[in-house]
PDB file of C-alpha atoms and ligand atoms in Angstrom:
ATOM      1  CA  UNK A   1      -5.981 -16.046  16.121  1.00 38.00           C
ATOM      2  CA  UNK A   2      -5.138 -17.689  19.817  1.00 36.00           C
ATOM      3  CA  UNK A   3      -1.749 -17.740  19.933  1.00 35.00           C
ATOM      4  CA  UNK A   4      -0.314 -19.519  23.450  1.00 40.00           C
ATOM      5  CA  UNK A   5      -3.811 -18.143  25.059  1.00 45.00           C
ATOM      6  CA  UNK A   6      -3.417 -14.560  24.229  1.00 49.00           C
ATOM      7  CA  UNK A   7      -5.895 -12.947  21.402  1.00 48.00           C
ATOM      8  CA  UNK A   8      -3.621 -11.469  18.399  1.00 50.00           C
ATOM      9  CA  UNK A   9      -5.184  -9.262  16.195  1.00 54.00           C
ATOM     10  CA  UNK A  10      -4.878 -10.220  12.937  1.00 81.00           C
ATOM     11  CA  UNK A  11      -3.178  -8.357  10.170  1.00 94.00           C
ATOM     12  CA  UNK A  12      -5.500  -6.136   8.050  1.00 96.00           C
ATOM     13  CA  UNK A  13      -6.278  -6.888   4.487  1.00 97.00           C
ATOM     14  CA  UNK A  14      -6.234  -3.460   1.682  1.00 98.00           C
ATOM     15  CA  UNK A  15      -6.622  -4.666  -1.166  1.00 98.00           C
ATOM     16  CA  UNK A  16      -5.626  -2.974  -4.209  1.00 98.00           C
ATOM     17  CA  UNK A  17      -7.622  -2.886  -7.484  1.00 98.00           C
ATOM     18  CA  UNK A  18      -5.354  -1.395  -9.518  1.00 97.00           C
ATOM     19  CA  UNK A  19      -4.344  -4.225 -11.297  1.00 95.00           C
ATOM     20  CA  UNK A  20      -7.723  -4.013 -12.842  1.00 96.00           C
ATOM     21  CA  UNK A  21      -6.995  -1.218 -14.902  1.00 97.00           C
ATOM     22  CA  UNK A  22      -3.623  -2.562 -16.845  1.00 95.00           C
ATOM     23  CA  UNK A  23      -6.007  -5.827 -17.667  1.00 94.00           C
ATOM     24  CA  UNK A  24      -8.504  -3.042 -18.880  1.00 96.00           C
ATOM     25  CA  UNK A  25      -6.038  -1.163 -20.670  1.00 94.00           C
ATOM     26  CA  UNK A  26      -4.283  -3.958 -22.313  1.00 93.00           C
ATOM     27  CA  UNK A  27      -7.721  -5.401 -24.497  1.00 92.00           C
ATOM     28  CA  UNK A  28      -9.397  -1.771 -24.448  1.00 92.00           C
ATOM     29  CA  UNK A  29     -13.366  -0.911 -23.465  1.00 92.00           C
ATOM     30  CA  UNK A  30     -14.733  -0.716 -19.858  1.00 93.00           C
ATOM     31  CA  UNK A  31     -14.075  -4.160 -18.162  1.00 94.00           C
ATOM     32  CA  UNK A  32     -12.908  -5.150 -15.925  1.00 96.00           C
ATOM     33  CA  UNK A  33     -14.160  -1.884 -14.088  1.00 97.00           C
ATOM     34  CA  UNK A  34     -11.779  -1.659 -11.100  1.00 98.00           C
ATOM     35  CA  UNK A  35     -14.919   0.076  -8.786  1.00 98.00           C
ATOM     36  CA  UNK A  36     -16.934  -3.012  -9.243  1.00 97.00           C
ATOM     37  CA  UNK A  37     -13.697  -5.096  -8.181  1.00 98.00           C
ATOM     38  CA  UNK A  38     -13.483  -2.574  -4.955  1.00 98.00           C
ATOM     39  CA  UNK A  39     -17.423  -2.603  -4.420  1.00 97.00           C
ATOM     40  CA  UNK A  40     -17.130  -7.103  -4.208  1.00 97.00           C
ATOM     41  CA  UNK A  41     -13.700  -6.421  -1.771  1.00 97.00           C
ATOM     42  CA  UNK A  42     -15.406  -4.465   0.683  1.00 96.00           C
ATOM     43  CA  UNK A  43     -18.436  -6.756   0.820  1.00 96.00           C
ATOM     44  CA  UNK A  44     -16.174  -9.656   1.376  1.00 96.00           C
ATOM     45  CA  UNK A  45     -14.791  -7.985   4.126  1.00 95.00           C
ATOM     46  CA  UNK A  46     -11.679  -6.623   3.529  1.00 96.00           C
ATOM     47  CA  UNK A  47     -10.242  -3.434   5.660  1.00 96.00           C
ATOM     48  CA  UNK A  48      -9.542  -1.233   3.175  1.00 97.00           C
ATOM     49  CA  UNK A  49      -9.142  -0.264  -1.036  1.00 98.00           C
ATOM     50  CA  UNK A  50      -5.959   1.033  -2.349  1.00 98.00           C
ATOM     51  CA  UNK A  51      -5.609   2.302  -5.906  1.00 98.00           C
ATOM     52  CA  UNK A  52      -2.773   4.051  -7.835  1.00 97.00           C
ATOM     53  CA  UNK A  53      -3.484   6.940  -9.933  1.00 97.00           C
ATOM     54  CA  UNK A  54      -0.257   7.405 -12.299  1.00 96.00           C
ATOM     55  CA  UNK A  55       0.498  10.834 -13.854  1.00 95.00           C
ATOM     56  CA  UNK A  56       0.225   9.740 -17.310  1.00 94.00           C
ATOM     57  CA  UNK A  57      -2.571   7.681 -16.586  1.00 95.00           C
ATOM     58  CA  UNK A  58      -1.816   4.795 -18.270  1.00 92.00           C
ATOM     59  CA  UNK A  59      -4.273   2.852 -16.197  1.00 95.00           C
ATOM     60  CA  UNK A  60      -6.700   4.047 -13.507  1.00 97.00           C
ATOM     61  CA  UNK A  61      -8.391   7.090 -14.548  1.00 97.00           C
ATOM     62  CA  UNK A  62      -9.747   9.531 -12.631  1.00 97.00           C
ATOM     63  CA  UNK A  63     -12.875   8.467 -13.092  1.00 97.00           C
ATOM     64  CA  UNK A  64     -11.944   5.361 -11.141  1.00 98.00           C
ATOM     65  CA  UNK A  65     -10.826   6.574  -8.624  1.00 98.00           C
ATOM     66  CA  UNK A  66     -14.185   8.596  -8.418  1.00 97.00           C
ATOM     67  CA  UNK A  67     -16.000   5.483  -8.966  1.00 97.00           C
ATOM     68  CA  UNK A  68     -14.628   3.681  -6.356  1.00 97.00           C
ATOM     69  CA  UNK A  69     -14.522   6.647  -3.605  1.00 96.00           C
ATOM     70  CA  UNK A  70     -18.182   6.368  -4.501  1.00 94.00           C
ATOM     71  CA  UNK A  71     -18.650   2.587  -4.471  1.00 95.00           C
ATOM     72  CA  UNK A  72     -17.419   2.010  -0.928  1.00 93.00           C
ATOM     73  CA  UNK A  73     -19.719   2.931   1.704  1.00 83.00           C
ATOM     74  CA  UNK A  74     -19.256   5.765   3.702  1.00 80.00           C
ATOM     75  CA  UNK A  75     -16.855   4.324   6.499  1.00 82.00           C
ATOM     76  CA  UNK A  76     -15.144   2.365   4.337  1.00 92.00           C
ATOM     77  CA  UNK A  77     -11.398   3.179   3.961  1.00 97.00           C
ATOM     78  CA  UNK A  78      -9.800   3.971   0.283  1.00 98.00           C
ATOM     79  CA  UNK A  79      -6.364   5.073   0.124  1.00 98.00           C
ATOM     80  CA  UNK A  80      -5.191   6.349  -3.119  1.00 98.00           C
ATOM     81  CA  UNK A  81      -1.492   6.221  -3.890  1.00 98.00           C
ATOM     82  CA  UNK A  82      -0.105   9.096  -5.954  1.00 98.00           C
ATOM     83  CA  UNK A  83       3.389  10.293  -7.105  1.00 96.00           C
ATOM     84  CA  UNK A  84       4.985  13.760  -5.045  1.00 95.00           C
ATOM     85  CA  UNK A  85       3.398  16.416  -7.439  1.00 95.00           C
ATOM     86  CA  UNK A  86       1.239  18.972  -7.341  1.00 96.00           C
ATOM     87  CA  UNK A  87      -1.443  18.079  -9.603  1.00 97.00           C
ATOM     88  CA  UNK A  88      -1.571  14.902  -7.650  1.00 97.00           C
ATOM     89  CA  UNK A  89      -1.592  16.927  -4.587  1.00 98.00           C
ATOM     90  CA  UNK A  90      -5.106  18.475  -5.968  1.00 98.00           C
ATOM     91  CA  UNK A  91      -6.902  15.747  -7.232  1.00 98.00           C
ATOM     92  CA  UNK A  92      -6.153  14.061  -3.698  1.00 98.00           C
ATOM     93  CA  UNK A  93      -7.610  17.032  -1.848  1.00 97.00           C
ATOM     94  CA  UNK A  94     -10.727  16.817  -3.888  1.00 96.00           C
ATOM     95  CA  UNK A  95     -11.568  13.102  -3.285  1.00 95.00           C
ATOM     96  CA  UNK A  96     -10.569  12.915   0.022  1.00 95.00           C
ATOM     97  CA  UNK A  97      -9.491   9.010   0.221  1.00 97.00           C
ATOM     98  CA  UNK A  98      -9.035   7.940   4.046  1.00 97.00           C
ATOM     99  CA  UNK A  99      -4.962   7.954   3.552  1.00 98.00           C
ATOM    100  CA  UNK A 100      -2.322   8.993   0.497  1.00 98.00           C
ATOM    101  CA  UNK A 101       0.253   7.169  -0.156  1.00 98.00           C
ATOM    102  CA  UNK A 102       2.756   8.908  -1.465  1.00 97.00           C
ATOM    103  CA  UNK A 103       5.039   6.381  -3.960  1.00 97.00           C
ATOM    104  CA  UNK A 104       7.542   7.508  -6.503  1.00 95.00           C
ATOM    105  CA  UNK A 105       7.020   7.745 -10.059  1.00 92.00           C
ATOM    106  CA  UNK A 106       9.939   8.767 -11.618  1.00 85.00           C
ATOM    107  CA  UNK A 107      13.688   7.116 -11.141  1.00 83.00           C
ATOM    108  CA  UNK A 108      15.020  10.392  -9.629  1.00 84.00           C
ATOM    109  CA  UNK A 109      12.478   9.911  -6.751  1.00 85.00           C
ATOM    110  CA  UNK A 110      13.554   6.187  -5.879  1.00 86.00           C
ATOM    111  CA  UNK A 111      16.133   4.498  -3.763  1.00 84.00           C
ATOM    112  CA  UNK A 112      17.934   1.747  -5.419  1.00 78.00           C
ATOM    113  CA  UNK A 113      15.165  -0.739  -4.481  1.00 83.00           C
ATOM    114  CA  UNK A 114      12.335   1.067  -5.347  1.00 90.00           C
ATOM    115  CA  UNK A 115      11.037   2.519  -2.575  1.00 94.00           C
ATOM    116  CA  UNK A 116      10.768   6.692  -2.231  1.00 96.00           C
ATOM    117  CA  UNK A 117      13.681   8.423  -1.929  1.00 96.00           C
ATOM    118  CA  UNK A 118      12.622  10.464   1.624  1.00 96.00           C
ATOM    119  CA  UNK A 119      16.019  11.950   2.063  1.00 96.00           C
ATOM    120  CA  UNK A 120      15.975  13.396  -1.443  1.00 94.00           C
ATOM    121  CA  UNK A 121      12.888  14.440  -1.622  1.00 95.00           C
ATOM    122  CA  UNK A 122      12.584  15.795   2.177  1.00 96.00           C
ATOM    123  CA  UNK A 123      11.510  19.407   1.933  1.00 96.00           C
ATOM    124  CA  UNK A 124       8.559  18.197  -0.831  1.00 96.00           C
ATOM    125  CA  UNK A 125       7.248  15.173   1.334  1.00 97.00           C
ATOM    126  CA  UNK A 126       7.121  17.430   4.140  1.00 98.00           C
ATOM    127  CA  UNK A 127       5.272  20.427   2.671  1.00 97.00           C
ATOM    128  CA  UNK A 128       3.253  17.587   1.289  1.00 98.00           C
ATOM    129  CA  UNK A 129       2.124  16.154   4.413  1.00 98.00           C
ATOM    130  CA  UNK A 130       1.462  19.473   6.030  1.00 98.00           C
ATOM    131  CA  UNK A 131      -1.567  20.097   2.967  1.00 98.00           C
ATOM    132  CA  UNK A 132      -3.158  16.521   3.970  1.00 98.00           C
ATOM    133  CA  UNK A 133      -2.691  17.325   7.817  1.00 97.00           C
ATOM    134  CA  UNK A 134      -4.559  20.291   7.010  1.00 97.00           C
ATOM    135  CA  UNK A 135      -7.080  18.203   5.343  1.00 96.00           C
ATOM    136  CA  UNK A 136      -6.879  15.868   8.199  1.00 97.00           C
ATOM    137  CA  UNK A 137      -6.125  13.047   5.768  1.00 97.00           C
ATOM    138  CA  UNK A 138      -3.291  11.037   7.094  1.00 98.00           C
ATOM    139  CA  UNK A 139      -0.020  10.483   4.402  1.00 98.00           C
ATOM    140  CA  UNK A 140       1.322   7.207   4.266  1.00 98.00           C
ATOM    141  CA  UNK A 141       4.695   7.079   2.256  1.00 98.00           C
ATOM    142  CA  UNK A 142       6.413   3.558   0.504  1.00 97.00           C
ATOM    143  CA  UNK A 143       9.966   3.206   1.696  1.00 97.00           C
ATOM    144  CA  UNK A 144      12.159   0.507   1.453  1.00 96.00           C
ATOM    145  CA  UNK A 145      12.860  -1.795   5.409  1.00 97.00           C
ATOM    146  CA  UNK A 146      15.933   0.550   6.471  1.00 96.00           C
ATOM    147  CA  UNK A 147      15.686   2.490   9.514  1.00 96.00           C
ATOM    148  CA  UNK A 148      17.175   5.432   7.635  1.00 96.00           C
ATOM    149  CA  UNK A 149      14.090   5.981   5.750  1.00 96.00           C
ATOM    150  CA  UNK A 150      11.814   5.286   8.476  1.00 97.00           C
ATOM    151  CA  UNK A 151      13.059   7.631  10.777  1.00 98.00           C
ATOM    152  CA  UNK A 152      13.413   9.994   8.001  1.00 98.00           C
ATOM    153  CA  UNK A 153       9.488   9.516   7.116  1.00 98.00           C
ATOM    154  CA  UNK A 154       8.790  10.464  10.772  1.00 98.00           C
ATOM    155  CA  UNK A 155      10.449  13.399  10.421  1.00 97.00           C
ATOM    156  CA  UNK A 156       8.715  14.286   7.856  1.00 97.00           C
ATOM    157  CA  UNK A 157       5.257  13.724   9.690  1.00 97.00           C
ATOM    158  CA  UNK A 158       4.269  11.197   8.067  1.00 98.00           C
ATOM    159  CA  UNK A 159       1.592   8.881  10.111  1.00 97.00           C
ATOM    160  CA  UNK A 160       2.326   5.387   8.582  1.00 98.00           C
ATOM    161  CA  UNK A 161       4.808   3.581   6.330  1.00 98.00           C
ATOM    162  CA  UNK A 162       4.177   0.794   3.418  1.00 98.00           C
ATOM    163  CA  UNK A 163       7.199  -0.865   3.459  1.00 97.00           C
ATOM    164  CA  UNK A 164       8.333  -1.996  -0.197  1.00 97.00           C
ATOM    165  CA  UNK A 165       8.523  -5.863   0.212  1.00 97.00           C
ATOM    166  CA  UNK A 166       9.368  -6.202  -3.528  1.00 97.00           C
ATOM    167  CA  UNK A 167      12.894  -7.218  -2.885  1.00 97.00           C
ATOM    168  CA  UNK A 168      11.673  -9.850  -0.640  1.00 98.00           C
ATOM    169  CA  UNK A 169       9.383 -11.248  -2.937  1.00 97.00           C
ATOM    170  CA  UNK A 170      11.581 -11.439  -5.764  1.00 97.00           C
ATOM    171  CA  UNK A 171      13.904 -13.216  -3.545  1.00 97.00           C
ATOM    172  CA  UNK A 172      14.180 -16.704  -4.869  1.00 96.00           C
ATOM    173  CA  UNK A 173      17.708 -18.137  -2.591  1.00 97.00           C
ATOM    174  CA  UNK A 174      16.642 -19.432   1.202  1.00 97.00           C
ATOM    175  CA  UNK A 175      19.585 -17.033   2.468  1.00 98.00           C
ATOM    176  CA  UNK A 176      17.799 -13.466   0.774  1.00 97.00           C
ATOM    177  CA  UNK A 177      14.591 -14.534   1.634  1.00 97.00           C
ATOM    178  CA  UNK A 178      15.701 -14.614   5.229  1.00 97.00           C
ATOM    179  CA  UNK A 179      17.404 -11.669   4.589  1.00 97.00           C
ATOM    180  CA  UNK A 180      14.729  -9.595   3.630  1.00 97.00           C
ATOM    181  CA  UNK A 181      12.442 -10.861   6.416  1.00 97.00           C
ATOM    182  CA  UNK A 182      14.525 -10.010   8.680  1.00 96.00           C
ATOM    183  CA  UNK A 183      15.028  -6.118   7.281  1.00 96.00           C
ATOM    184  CA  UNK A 184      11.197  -6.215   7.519  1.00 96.00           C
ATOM    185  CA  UNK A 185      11.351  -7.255  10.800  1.00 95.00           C
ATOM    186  CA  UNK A 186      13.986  -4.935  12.309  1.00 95.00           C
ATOM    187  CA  UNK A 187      11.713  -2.009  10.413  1.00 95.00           C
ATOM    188  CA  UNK A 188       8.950  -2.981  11.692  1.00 94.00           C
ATOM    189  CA  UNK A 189      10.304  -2.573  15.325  1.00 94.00           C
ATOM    190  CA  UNK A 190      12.130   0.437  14.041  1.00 96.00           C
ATOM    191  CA  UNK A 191       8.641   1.673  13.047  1.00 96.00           C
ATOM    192  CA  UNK A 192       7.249   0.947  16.999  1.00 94.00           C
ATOM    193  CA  UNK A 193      10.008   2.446  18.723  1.00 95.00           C
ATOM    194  CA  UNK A 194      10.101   6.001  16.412  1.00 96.00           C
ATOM    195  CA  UNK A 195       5.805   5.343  16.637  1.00 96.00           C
ATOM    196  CA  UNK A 196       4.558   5.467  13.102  1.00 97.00           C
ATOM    197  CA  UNK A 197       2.348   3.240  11.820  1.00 97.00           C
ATOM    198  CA  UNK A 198       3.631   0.702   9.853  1.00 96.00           C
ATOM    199  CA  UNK A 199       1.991  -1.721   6.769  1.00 97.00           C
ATOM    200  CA  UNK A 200       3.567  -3.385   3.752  1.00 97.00           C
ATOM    201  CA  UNK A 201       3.166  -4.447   0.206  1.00 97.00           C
ATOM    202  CA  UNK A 202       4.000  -4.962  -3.337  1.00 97.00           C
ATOM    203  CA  UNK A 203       4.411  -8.516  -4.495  1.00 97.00           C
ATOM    204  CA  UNK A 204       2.647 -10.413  -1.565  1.00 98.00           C
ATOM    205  CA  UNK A 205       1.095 -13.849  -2.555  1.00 98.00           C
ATOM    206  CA  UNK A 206      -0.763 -16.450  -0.869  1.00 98.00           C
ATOM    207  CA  UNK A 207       2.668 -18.062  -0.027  1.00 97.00           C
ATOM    208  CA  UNK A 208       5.123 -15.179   0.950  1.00 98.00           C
ATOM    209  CA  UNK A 209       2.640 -13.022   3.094  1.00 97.00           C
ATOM    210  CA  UNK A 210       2.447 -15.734   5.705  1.00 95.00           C
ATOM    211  CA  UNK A 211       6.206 -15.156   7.185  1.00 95.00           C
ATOM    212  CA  UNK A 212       5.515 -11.521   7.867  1.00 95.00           C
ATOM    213  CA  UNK A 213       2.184 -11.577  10.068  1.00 91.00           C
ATOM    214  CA  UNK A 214       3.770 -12.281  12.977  1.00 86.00           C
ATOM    215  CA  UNK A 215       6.024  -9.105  12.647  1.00 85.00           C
ATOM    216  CA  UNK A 216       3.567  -7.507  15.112  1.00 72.00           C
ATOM    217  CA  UNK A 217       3.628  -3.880  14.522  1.00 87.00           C
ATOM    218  CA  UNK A 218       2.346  -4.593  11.166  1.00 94.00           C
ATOM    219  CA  UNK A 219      -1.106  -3.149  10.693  1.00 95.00           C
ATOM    220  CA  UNK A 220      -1.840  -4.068   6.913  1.00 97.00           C
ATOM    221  CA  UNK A 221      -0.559  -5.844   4.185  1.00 98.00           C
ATOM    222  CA  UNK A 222      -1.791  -4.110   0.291  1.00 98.00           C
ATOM    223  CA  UNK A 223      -2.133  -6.970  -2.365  1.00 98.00           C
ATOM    224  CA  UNK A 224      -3.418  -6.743  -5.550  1.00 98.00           C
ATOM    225  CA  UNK A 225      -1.771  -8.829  -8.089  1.00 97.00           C
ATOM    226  CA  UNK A 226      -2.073 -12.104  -6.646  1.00 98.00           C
ATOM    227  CA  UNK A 227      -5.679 -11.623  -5.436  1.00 98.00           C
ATOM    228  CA  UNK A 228      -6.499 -10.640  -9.010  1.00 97.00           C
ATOM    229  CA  UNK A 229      -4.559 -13.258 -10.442  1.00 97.00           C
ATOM    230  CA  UNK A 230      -6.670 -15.989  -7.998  1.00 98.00           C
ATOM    231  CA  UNK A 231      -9.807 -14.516  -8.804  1.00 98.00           C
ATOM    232  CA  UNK A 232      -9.867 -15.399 -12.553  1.00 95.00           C
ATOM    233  CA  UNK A 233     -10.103 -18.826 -10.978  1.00 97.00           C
ATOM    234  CA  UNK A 234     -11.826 -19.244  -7.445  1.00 98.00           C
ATOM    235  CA  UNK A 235     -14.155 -15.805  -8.272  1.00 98.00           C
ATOM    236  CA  UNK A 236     -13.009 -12.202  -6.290  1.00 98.00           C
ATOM    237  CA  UNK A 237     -15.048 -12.852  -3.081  1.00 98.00           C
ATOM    238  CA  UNK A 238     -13.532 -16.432  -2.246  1.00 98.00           C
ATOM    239  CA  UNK A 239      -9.823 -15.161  -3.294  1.00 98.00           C
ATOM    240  CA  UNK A 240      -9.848 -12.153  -0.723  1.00 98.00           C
ATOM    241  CA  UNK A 241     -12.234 -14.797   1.815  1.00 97.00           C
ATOM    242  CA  UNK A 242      -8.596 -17.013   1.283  1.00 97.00           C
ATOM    243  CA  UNK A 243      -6.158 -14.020   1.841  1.00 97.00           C
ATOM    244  CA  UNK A 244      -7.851 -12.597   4.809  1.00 96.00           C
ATOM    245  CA  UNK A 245      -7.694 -16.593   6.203  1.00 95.00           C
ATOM    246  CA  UNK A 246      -4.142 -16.730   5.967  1.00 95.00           C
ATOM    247  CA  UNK A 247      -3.848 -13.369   7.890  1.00 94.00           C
ATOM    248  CA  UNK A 248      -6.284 -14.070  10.512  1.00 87.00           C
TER     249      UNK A 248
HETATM  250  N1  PXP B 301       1.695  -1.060  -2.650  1.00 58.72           N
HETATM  251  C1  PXP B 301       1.839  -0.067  -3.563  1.00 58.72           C
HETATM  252  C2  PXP B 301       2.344   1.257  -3.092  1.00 58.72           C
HETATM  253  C3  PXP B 301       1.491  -0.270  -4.903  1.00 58.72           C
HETATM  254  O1  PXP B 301       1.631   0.749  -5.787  1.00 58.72           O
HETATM  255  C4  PXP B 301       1.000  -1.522  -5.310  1.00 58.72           C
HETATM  256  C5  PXP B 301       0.603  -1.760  -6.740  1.00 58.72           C
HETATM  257  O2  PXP B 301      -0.246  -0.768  -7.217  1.00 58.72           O
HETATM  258  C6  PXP B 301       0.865  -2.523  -4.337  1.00 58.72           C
HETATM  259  C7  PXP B 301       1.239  -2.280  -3.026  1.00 58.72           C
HETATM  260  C8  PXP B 301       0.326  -3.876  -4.679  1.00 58.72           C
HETATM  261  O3  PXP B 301       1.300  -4.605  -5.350  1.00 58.72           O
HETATM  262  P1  PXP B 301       0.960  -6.032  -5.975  1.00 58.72           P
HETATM  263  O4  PXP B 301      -0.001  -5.790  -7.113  1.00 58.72           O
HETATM  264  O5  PXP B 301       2.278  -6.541  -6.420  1.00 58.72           O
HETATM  265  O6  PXP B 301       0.334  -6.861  -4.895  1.00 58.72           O
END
């Protein structure tokens, strides 16, 4: 987009298919089939795929994940978000996605807010990151907007940041709406100063995402409820054609 004469980039759109697999698991059978939902993404466009594998796998499956490693063509990005264990660990060395993010499971890993608890689980995260280095796959981790976990994640070597903007969009007053922008905001420039990459997600919608493009260290916003939630009317390609509009 032009803005006053100078060419912005435009914030990237990952889209996240996970979603897919609690519809899935909440009638039973095969469909939707959340590698068919990536496969129709990346055609339309989108940067990237992002899908969460849970321990217990209540939803994705393996197999997914598999499936949609598989579905996107070979420079395609997938990131696949897993929970700080070892198992998780393996399986992520094995498919080789183009990023983990690590996100916390269990409510001994979180902050208040939800994000990963970086401080707590320090000596982990970091071990953690030195495996995908070795890999040369880059770790992302979910923290909440407070400079106290992002310059904690960049101690731990971590390469990027999501930044949990589920606070924000549960906020339903004017005053913590602004308030949560603006902790977005100041992380974001905390994120350029202390140089790791920063993107964001969790509850984004056609309405709320639009504030935070022009926090301009943001790389990439991850949505997948509300493109899913679009799609059963307007069909998958024209609700990410819509998203990637509002970011451009
Ligand atoms: N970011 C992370 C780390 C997630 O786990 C999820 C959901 O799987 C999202 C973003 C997307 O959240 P939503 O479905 O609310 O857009």
């Amino acid at each position: 987009m032009a803005f006053g004469g100078v060419q912005v980039p435009r914030t990237l759109l990952c889209v996240n298919v996970s979603r897919l697999a609690t519809l899935r698991a909440a009638r039973g059978g095969n469909e939707p089939d959340p590698a068919e939902a990536a496969r129709i993404c990346a055609k339309t466009g989108c940067n990237s795929i992002a899908v969460r594998l849970r321990e217990d796998r209540s939803r994705i499956q393996d197999r997914d994940v598999l499936a949609i490693r598989k579905a996107i063509p070979e420079n395609g990005k997938v990131y696949l978000e897993i929970a700080l264990s070892g198992e998780m660990i393996d399986f992520a060395r094995r498919v080789r996605p183009s990023r983990v993010t690590i996100v916390p499971e269990n409510k001994e890993d979180m902050t208040a807010q939800g994000g990963l608890d970086v401080r707590k689980n320090m000596l982990e995260i970091r071990s953690a990151v030195d495996i995908f280095d070795r890999e040369e796959i880059p770790v992302s981790l979910f923290v909440e907007p407070e400079i106290e976990m992002i310059d904690l994640s960049k101690e731990c070597g971590a390469r990027f940041i999501e930044i949990n903007t589920g606070t924000y969009s549960n906020a339903t007053e004017k005053t913590e709406i602004y308030r949560e922008i603006d902790r977005i905001y100041r992380a974001s420039e905390r994120a350029a100063e202390v140089r790791i990459r920063i993107n964001a997600g969790c509850g984004l919608n056609y309405t709320n995402v639009a504030p935070l493009v022009h926090a301009k260290e943001l790389l990439e916003v991850n949505i997948g409820h509300a493109i899913i939630e679009r799609a059963d009317s307007v069909g998958l390609s024209t609700a990410v054609e819509e998203m990637m509009a509002i970011l451009d």
